[in-house]
XYZ file of C-alpha atoms in Angstrom:
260
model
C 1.493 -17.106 -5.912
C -1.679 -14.468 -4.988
C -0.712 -14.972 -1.680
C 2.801 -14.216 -2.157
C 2.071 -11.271 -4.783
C -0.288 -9.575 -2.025
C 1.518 -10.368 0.972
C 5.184 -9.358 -0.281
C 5.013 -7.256 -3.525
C 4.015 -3.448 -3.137
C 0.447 -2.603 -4.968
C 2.839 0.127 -6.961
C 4.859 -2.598 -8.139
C 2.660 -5.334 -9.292
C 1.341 -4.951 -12.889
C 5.194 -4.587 -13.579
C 6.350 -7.833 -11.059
C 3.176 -9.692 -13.030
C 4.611 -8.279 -16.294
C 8.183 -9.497 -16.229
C 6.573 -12.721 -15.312
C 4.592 -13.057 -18.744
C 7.793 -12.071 -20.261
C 9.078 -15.268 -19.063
C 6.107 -17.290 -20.058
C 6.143 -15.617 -23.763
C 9.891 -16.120 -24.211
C 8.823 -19.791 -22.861
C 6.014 -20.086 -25.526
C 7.598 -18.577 -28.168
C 10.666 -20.833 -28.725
C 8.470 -23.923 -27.353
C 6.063 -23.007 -30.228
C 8.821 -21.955 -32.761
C 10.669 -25.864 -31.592
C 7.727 -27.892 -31.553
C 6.508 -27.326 -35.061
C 9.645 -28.208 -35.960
C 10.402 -31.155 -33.996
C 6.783 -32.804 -35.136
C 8.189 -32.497 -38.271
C 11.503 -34.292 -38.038
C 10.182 -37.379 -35.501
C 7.291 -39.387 -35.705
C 3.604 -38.548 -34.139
C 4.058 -40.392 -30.928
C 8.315 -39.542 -30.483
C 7.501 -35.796 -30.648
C 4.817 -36.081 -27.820
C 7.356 -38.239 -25.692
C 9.878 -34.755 -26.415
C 7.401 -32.541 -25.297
C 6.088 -34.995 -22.436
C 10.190 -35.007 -21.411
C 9.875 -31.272 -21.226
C 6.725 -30.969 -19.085
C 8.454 -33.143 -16.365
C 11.940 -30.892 -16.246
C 9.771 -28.014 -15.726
C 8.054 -30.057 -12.805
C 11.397 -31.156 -11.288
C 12.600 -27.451 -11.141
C 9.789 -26.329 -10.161
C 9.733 -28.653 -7.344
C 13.960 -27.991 -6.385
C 13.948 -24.632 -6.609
C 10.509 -22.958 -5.964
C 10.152 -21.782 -2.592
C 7.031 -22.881 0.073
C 4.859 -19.793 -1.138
C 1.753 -21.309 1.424
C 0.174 -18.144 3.989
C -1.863 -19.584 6.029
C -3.851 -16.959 7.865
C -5.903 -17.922 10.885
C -7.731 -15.069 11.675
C -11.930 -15.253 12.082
C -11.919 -13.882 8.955
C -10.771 -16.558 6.926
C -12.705 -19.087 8.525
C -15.963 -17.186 7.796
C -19.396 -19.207 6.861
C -22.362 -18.257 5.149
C -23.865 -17.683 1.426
C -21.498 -15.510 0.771
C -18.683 -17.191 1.961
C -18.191 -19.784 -0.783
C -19.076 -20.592 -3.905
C -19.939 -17.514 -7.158
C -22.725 -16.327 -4.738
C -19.384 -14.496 -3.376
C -19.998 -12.685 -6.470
C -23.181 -10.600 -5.362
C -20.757 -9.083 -2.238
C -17.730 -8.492 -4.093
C -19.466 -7.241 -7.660
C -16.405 -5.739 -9.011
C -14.246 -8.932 -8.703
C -17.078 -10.309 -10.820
C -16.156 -7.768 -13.454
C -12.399 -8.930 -13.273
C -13.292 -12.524 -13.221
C -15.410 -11.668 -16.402
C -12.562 -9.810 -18.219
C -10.280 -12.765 -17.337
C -12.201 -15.481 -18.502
C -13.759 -13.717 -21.789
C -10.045 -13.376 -22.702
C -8.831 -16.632 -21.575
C -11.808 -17.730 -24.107
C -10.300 -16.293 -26.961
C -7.172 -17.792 -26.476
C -9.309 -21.638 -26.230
C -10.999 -20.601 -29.137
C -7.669 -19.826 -30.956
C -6.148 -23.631 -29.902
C -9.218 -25.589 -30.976
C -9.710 -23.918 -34.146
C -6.452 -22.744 -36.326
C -5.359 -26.471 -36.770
C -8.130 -27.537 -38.806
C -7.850 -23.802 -40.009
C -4.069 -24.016 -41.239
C -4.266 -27.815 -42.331
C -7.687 -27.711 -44.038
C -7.896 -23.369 -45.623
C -4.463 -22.752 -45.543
C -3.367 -26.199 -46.617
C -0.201 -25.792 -44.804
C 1.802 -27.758 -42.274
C 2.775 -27.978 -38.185
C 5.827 -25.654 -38.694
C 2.601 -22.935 -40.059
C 0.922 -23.723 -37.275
C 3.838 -22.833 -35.153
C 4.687 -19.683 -36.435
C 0.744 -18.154 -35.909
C 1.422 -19.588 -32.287
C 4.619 -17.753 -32.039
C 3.230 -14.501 -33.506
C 0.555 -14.509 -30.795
C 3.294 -14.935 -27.875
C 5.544 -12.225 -29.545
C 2.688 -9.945 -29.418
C 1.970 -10.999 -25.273
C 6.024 -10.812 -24.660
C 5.851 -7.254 -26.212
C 2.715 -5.869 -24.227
C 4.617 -7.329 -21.464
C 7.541 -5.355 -22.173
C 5.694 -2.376 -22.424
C 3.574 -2.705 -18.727
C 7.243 -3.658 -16.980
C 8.268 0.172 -17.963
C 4.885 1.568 -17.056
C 6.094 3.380 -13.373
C 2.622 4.563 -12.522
C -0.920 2.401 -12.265
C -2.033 1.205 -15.710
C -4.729 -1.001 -14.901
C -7.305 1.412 -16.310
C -11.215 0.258 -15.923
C -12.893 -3.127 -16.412
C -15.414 -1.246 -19.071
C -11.889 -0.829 -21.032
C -10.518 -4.179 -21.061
C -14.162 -5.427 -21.999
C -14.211 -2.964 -25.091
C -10.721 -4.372 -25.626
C -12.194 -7.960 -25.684
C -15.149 -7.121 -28.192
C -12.323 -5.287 -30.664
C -10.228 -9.127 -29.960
C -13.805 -11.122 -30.718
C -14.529 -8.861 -33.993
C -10.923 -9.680 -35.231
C -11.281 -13.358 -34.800
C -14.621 -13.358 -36.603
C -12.795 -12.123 -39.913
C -9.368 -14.663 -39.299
C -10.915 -17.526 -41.166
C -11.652 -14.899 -44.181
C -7.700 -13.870 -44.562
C -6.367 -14.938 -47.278
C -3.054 -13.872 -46.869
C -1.021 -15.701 -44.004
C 1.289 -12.547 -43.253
C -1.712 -11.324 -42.706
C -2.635 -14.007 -40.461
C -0.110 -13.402 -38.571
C -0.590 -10.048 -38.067
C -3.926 -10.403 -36.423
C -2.303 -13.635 -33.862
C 0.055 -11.473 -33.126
C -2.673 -8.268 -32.453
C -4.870 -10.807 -30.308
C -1.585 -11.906 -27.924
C -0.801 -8.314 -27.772
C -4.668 -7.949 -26.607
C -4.910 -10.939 -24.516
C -1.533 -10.137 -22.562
C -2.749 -6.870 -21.792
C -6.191 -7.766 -20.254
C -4.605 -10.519 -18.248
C -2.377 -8.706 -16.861
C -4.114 -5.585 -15.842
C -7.095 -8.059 -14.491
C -4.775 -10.217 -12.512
C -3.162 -6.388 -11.277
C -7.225 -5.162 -10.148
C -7.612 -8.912 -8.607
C -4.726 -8.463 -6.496
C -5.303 -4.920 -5.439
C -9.414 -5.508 -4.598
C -9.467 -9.141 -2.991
C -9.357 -9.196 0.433
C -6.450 -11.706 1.349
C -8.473 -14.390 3.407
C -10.692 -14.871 0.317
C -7.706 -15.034 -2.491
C -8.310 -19.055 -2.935
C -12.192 -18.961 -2.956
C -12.100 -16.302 -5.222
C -9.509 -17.871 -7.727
C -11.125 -21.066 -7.488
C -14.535 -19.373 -8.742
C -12.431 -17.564 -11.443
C -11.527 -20.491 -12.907
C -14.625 -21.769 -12.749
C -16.233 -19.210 -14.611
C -12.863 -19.402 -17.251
C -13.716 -23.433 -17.547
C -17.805 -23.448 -17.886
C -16.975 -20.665 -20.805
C -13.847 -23.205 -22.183
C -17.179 -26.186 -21.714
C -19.292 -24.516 -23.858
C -16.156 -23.656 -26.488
C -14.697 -27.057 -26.743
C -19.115 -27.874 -27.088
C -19.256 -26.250 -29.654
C -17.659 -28.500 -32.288
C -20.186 -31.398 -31.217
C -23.489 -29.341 -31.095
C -22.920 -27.534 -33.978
C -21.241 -30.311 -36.089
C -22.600 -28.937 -39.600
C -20.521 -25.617 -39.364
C -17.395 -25.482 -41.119
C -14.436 -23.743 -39.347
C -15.214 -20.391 -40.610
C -18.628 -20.599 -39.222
C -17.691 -21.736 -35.898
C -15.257 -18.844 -35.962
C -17.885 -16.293 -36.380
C -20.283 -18.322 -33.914
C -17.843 -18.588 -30.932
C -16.933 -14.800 -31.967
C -19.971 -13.661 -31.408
C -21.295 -15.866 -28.020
């Protein structure tokens, strides 16, 4: 799909092309989200996993029928480059401002693991409530990412701002989720899932929008592949944090993994 983006979509055009494409994933989230809660609720533990296992595989079968072969191979010198720099996050030290957006991406991405592994234990054990609960706070998070979406698609000019932004942005999203364990209302709760989606929909887009305008397109794989790297040694040390730190209660690991 970089490939694709870079090769065929204008620069002008991309935040809102990358846009209209979380649109789809939110609409996507929010009525699997909104569903799921429910269906745990009327089936057993292990039917609703085999309806949401059924689900996973349709979207593989259309994806296979009716995706087309996105694959650019490019055989120039340039992409077949060795050296330090070449491979690997010492690619980092040449390209320093794709380091920034890899940052921005994966900080958010963080909040978003950090959301997932703690509000169950946070809605079953402080809120005393149930999976359709749980739903809802997922949904309010994807309505607030399909409506940031929204608002990029009708953005005709470049809106992809600064890296220092988006990383101001992501300490405002960390201080919030610090003080969600401490609301005691769950409109409220709401609220602030819905704030952080709006948040986290609006860095990812606008970093995947700086990725695509600043990588050069031989290096689009190495460079996503040490992207995710980065996102999955932060996700390590979240999903760690549970097992180190077993003593803290969910608040506390809230306001731990907040703050790191």
């Amino acid at each position: 799909m970089d490939y694709f983006m870079k090769a065929y979509v204008p620069e002008a055009e991309r935040m809102q092309k990358l846009a209209s494409l979380n649109i789809v994933a939110q609409i996507a989230l929010i009525a699997g989200t909104g569903f799921a809660g429910v269906i745990i609720s009327l089936l057993s533990f292990d039917h609703a996993f085999l309806a949401i296992s059924f689900c996973g595989l349709l979207a593989a079968l259309a994806g296979a029928r009716f995706l087309p072969n996105l694959t650019v191979v490019d055989r120039t010198s340039a992409a077949r480059r060795k050296g330090a720099f070449s491979v690997g996050p010492l690619m980092y030290f040449k390209y320093p401002s794709l380091f920034s957006v890899a940052c921005c991406a994966a900080l958010v991405f963080s909040i978003g693991q950090i959301t997932n592994t703690l509000l169950p234990g946070l809605i079953n054990i402080y809120f005393q409530r149930t999976s359709i609960s749980y739903s809802l706070v997922e949904a309010a998070w994807a309505i607030g990412a399909f409506c940031v979406s929204a608002f990029l698609v009708g953005k005709i000019n470049n809106f992809f701002g600064r890296n220092a932004q988006d990383l101001l942005l992501i300490a405002g999203m960390a201080g919030m989720l610090a003080i969600v364990p401490y609301l005691k209302d769950f409109a409220i709760l709401l609220a602030a899932h819905l704030l952080l989606g709006a948040g986290f929909a609006f860095v990812r887009i606008r970093s995947e929008t700086r990725f695509l305008a600043s990588c050069p397109m031989p290096l689009l794989g190495r460079f996503r592949a040490n992207g995710l790297c980065l996102a999955n040694l932060i996700g390590l040390m979240v999903f760690s944090a549970r097992i180190v730190f077993h003593e803290l209660s969910v608040p506390g690991l809230y306001l731990l993994l907040a703050g790191g």
